[in-house]
Tab-separated table of C-alpha atoms (C1' of nucleotides) in Angstrom:
chain	number	residue	atom	x	y	z
A	1	MET	CA	6.054	-4.487	-23.709
A	2	SER	CA	9.577	-5.491	-22.932
A	3	LEU	CA	8.738	-7.687	-19.957
A	4	SER	CA	5.988	-10.263	-20.253
A	5	PHE	CA	3.747	-11.091	-17.357
A	6	SER	CA	5.137	-14.598	-17.074
A	7	GLN	CA	8.813	-14.773	-17.857
A	8	TYR	CA	9.958	-15.597	-14.338
A	9	GLN	CA	10.357	-19.041	-12.901
A	10	GLU	CA	7.707	-19.758	-10.302
A	11	GLY	CA	9.101	-19.517	-6.780
A	12	SER	CA	12.217	-17.501	-7.602
A	13	PRO	CA	12.541	-13.969	-6.214
A	14	LEU	CA	11.638	-11.276	-8.717
A	15	PRO	CA	15.006	-9.890	-9.905
A	16	PRO	CA	16.229	-6.268	-9.981
A	17	ALA	CA	15.170	-5.917	-13.631
A	18	PHE	CA	11.536	-6.401	-12.628
A	19	TYR	CA	11.729	-3.267	-10.473
A	20	GLU	CA	13.691	-1.082	-12.892
A	21	VAL	CA	10.524	0.278	-14.485
A	22	PRO	CA	8.046	3.038	-13.653
A	23	ALA	CA	5.456	2.201	-11.001
A	24	LEU	CA	2.721	2.363	-13.623
A	25	GLU	CA	4.285	-0.605	-15.416
A	26	ALA	CA	5.137	-2.564	-12.295
A	27	ALA	CA	1.720	-2.158	-10.642
A	28	PRO	CA	-0.289	-4.426	-12.987
A	29	ARG	CA	2.639	-6.826	-13.371
A	30	LEU	CA	2.833	-7.449	-9.632
A	31	LEU	CA	-0.622	-9.014	-9.710
A	32	GLY	CA	-0.400	-12.785	-9.325
A	33	HIS	CA	3.070	-12.731	-7.799
A	34	THR	CA	3.710	-13.990	-4.293
A	35	LEU	CA	4.451	-11.860	-1.255
A	36	VAL	CA	6.339	-13.868	1.363
A	37	ARG	CA	6.787	-12.915	5.010
A	38	ARG	CA	9.147	-14.800	7.306
A	39	THR	CA	7.858	-14.857	10.885
A	40	GLU	CA	8.876	-16.694	14.023
A	41	ASP	CA	5.905	-18.995	13.419
A	42	GLY	CA	6.954	-19.821	9.857
A	43	HIS	CA	6.531	-18.348	6.403
A	44	ILE	CA	3.332	-16.754	5.175
A	45	ARG	CA	2.768	-16.782	1.424
A	46	CYS	CA	0.070	-14.783	-0.285
A	47	ARG	CA	-0.905	-13.762	-3.782
A	48	ILE	CA	-0.972	-10.085	-4.717
A	49	VAL	CA	-4.422	-9.266	-6.125
A	50	GLU	CA	-4.714	-5.460	-5.930
A	51	THR	CA	-2.144	-2.657	-6.378
A	52	GLU	CA	-1.912	1.086	-6.959
A	53	SER	CA	0.768	3.057	-8.780
A	54	TYR	CA	2.271	6.163	-7.214
A	55	GLY	CA	4.782	7.420	-9.696
A	56	GLY	CA	7.107	10.359	-9.948
A	57	ILE	CA	7.345	13.882	-8.622
A	58	GLU	CA	4.500	15.061	-10.876
A	59	ASP	CA	1.892	12.748	-9.279
A	60	LYS	CA	-0.099	14.848	-6.811
A	61	GLY	CA	-1.241	11.662	-5.102
A	62	SER	CA	2.297	10.607	-4.236
A	63	HIS	CA	4.142	11.313	-1.003
A	64	ALA	CA	7.053	12.356	-3.225
A	65	TYR	CA	5.016	14.899	-5.191
A	66	GLY	CA	7.087	17.908	-6.140
A	67	GLY	CA	10.251	16.077	-5.149
A	68	ARG	CA	9.433	16.025	-1.418
A	69	ARG	CA	12.437	14.160	-0.082
A	70	THR	CA	12.132	13.690	3.666
A	71	ALA	CA	12.958	11.072	6.263
A	72	ARG	CA	9.678	9.340	5.413
A	73	THR	CA	9.956	9.365	1.619
A	74	GLU	CA	13.688	8.696	1.432
A	75	VAL	CA	13.436	5.046	0.368
A	76	MET	CA	11.225	6.016	-2.558
A	77	PHE	CA	14.234	7.860	-3.961
A	78	GLY	CA	16.420	4.770	-3.804
A	79	GLU	CA	16.761	1.909	-6.304
A	80	GLY	CA	13.737	-0.226	-7.091
A	81	GLY	CA	13.204	-3.445	-5.181
A	82	ALA	CA	12.918	-2.099	-1.617
A	83	ALA	CA	9.927	-1.871	0.707
A	84	TYR	CA	8.476	1.554	1.493
A	85	ILE	CA	6.349	1.282	4.618
A	86	TYR	CA	4.620	4.111	6.441
A	87	LEU	CA	2.106	4.602	9.215
A	88	ILE	CA	-1.319	5.884	8.192
A	89	TYR	CA	-4.089	7.312	10.387
A	90	GLY	CA	-1.956	6.714	13.441
A	91	MET	CA	-2.654	3.002	13.575
A	92	TYR	CA	-2.201	1.168	10.308
A	93	HIS	CA	0.751	0.480	8.084
A	94	CYS	CA	0.866	0.469	4.302
A	95	LEU	CA	3.322	-1.592	2.233
A	96	ASN	CA	4.702	-0.230	-1.017
A	97	VAL	CA	7.162	-1.665	-3.511
A	98	VAL	CA	9.741	0.864	-4.695
A	99	THR	CA	10.415	0.781	-8.431
A	100	GLY	CA	12.375	2.836	-10.943
A	101	ALA	CA	15.893	4.205	-10.864
A	102	MET	CA	17.813	5.982	-8.133
A	103	ASN	CA	16.430	9.488	-7.496
A	104	ASP	CA	13.192	8.761	-9.353
A	105	PRO	CA	10.558	8.213	-6.636
A	106	GLN	CA	8.196	5.512	-7.833
A	107	ALA	CA	6.232	3.092	-5.677
A	108	VAL	CA	3.417	0.559	-5.915
A	109	LEU	CA	1.012	0.238	-2.976
A	110	ILE	CA	0.007	-3.343	-2.224
A	111	ARG	CA	-3.711	-3.066	-1.443
A	112	ALA	CA	-4.910	-6.679	-1.190
A	113	VAL	CA	-3.494	-10.189	-0.963
A	114	GLU	CA	-4.896	-13.701	-0.814
A	115	PRO	CA	-3.309	-16.371	1.425
A	116	LEU	CA	-2.091	-19.278	-0.699
A	117	THR	CA	-2.936	-22.114	1.687
A	118	PRO	CA	-5.055	-22.700	4.810
A	119	ASP	CA	-1.833	-22.618	6.846
A	120	ASP	CA	-0.994	-19.192	5.476
A	121	GLU	CA	-4.507	-18.045	6.278
A	122	ALA	CA	-4.296	-19.418	9.820
A	123	LEU	CA	-1.143	-17.428	10.589
A	124	MET	CA	-2.638	-14.273	9.140
A	125	ARG	CA	-5.722	-14.731	11.320
A	126	LYS	CA	-3.503	-15.147	14.335
A	127	TYR	CA	-1.770	-11.818	13.703
A	128	ARG	CA	-4.997	-9.933	12.988
A	129	ASN	CA	-6.903	-10.175	16.341
A	130	ALA	CA	-10.101	-9.733	14.411
A	131	ALA	CA	-12.725	-12.228	13.437
A	132	ALA	CA	-12.661	-11.868	9.689
A	133	LYS	CA	-15.842	-13.433	8.374
A	134	LYS	CA	-15.358	-12.781	4.685
A	135	PRO	CA	-12.096	-13.097	2.728
A	136	VAL	CA	-11.998	-9.384	2.111
A	137	ASP	CA	-12.092	-8.745	5.866
A	138	LEU	CA	-8.902	-10.750	6.337
A	139	SER	CA	-6.521	-9.103	3.897
A	140	GLY	CA	-8.531	-7.033	1.414
A	141	GLY	CA	-7.082	-3.643	2.323
A	142	PRO	CA	-3.567	-2.230	2.820
A	143	GLY	CA	-3.828	-1.878	6.598
A	144	LYS	CA	-5.364	-5.305	7.053
A	145	LEU	CA	-2.734	-7.119	5.035
A	146	CYS	CA	0.097	-5.423	6.893
A	147	ARG	CA	-1.385	-6.456	10.205
A	148	GLY	CA	-1.978	-10.005	8.994
A	149	LEU	CA	1.591	-10.278	7.762
A	150	ARG	CA	3.028	-8.504	10.785
A	151	ILE	CA	4.525	-5.766	8.647
A	152	ASP	CA	5.468	-2.470	10.264
A	153	LYS	CA	7.968	0.347	9.864
A	154	SER	CA	10.821	-1.800	11.166
A	155	LEU	CA	10.856	-3.323	7.644
A	156	ASN	CA	11.009	0.046	5.884
A	157	GLY	CA	13.828	0.072	3.329
A	158	GLN	CA	14.273	-3.703	3.367
A	159	SER	CA	15.132	-5.385	0.085
A	160	LEU	CA	12.309	-7.458	-1.409
A	161	MET	CA	14.727	-9.438	-3.560
A	162	GLU	CA	16.487	-11.536	-0.928
A	163	LEU	CA	15.293	-15.118	-0.733
A	164	ASP	CA	14.475	-15.864	2.901
A	165	GLY	CA	14.908	-12.302	4.066
A	166	PRO	CA	12.170	-10.964	6.359
A	167	LEU	CA	10.015	-10.022	3.368
A	168	TRP	CA	10.341	-10.758	-0.318
A	169	ILE	CA	8.370	-11.245	-3.529
A	170	GLU	CA	8.690	-14.368	-5.641
A	171	ALA	CA	7.298	-15.189	-9.052
A	172	GLY	CA	3.816	-16.657	-8.944
A	173	ARG	CA	1.987	-18.860	-11.395
A	174	PRO	CA	1.257	-16.932	-14.598
A	175	LEU	CA	-2.265	-15.524	-14.793
A	176	LYS	CA	-4.695	-17.788	-16.610
A	177	ASN	CA	-8.361	-17.210	-17.357
A	178	GLU	CA	-8.257	-14.046	-15.322
A	179	THR	CA	-8.737	-10.379	-16.098
A	180	ILE	CA	-6.909	-7.358	-14.756
A	181	MET	CA	-9.209	-4.381	-14.196
A	182	GLN	CA	-8.191	-0.781	-13.636
A	183	SER	CA	-9.957	2.085	-11.879
A	184	PRO	CA	-9.131	5.356	-10.068
A	185	ARG	CA	-7.089	5.060	-6.870
A	186	ILE	CA	-8.778	4.957	-3.462
A	187	ASN	CA	-9.016	7.906	-1.041
A	188	ILE	CA	-6.829	10.444	-2.767
A	189	ALA	CA	-9.350	13.214	-3.421
A	190	TYR	CA	-6.623	15.741	-2.590
A	191	ALA	CA	-4.684	14.745	-5.708
A	192	GLU	CA	-6.778	17.040	-7.934
A	193	GLU	CA	-6.410	16.087	-11.603
A	194	TYR	CA	-4.428	13.003	-10.594
A	195	ALA	CA	-7.271	11.670	-8.442
A	196	ALA	CA	-9.104	10.341	-11.494
A	197	LYS	CA	-6.156	8.611	-13.142
A	198	PRO	CA	-6.957	4.876	-13.465
A	199	TRP	CA	-3.859	3.742	-11.621
A	200	ARG	CA	-5.450	1.098	-9.414
A	201	PHE	CA	-5.174	-2.480	-10.712
A	202	PHE	CA	-6.919	-5.615	-9.470
A	203	LEU	CA	-8.121	-9.047	-10.514
A	204	ARG	CA	-11.741	-9.146	-11.682
A	205	ASN	CA	-14.288	-10.840	-9.405
A	206	HIS	CA	-11.672	-11.705	-6.847
A	207	PRO	CA	-13.002	-12.457	-3.325
A	208	TYR	CA	-10.128	-10.599	-1.628
A	209	VAL	CA	-10.635	-7.352	-3.543
A	210	PRO	CA	-12.984	-4.813	-1.897
A	211	LEU	CA	-14.486	-1.598	-3.232
A	212	LEU	CA	-15.609	-2.231	-6.753
A	213	ASP	CA	-15.644	0.925	-8.781
A	214	LYS	CA	-18.171	1.749	-11.442
A	215	ASN	CA	-15.439	3.511	-13.357
A	216	MET	CA	-13.449	0.310	-13.716
A	217	THR	CA	-12.429	-0.894	-17.145
A	218	VAL	CA	-10.634	-3.932	-18.487
A	219	PHE	CA	-6.856	-3.486	-18.505
A	220	LYS	CA	-5.779	-6.898	-19.798
A	221	GLU	CA	-7.317	-10.329	-20.242
A	222	PHE	CA	-5.515	-13.646	-19.938
A	223	GLY	CA	-6.751	-16.812	-21.644
A	224	GLU	CA	-5.639	-20.417	-21.379
B	1	DC	C1'	-21.872	7.387	9.611
B	2	DT	C1'	-17.528	8.457	12.415
B	3	DA	C1'	-13.994	7.943	16.160
B	4	DA	C1'	-9.579	6.200	16.843
B	5	DT	C1'	-4.612	7.673	17.032
B	6	DG	C1'	0.114	9.524	16.033
B	7	DA	C1'	3.631	10.602	12.547
B	8	DT	C1'	4.280	13.914	9.177
B	9	DG	C1'	4.890	18.235	6.701
B	10	DC	C1'	4.536	22.852	6.517
B	11	DA	C1'	3.652	27.549	8.216
B	12	DC	C1'	5.328	30.475	11.311
B	13	DT	C1'	8.135	32.226	15.205
C	1	DG	C1'	11.754	24.872	17.533
C	2	DT	C1'	6.327	24.906	18.176
C	3	DG	C1'	1.561	24.436	16.597
C	4	DC	C1'	-1.759	22.126	14.040
C	5	DA	C1'	-4.322	20.294	9.989
C	6	DT	C1'	-4.023	16.314	7.468
C	7	DC	C1'	-4.067	11.475	6.362
C	8	DA	C1'	-2.568	5.945	0.061
C	9	DT	C1'	-7.604	3.119	6.857
C	10	DT	C1'	-10.387	0.341	9.629
C	11	DA	C1'	-13.855	-1.381	12.910
C	12	DG	C1'	-17.848	-0.651	15.056
C	13	DC	C1'	-22.100	1.593	15.497
DNA sequence: CTAATGATGCACT
DNA sequence: GTGCATCATTAGC
């Protein structure tokens, strides 16, 4: 692997080089990094703990399958490092990280995050008008985390590499004594032979990750 | 289990 | 342009 999981200085925005790879490489590497949202009430920082790869025009699970280039999918065809945000089921938003080169539509869906501090959690609870009892109810799910971070389509196309922009990703603490698992992606039965590809990645036994899958396998283990 | 809720993409005129 | 099935989900029975 050309890029290690820990070569970035904690707290600095992930640079363009991080995003210049296929989604399948970026998806597991995003785990442990920090998603930061600037709001009028202050910054919210949270750790990325679950992702899914949607890569290339051959992936039948991807919005860009077959090269579908429309108003919605346009940002997927741009350079890596931007946010691709769309509305799903008429009421929820999903946040994706665009990766890869220009004209190669690759994206990583952010499926679950964990607030870093009680203050971060408090702001997320404020934006979710829902009484989340368990951690997974707060931000374990793509729609939930977007609501908690006040992310909607107005941020579509925004760069994720600008420190103190509305939304960015900075390097987190390197993974230690944790294991990355992989399993098939969620709710893409329509993707035929691509539905079973193990392109979902998440931290093992993490309280903010829902939907354990019996088909999950170990992707990578991190020691001391 | 299923309703909610609206943008999207595609077939067809 | 119009019609309409579909959906990378969630909350509440």
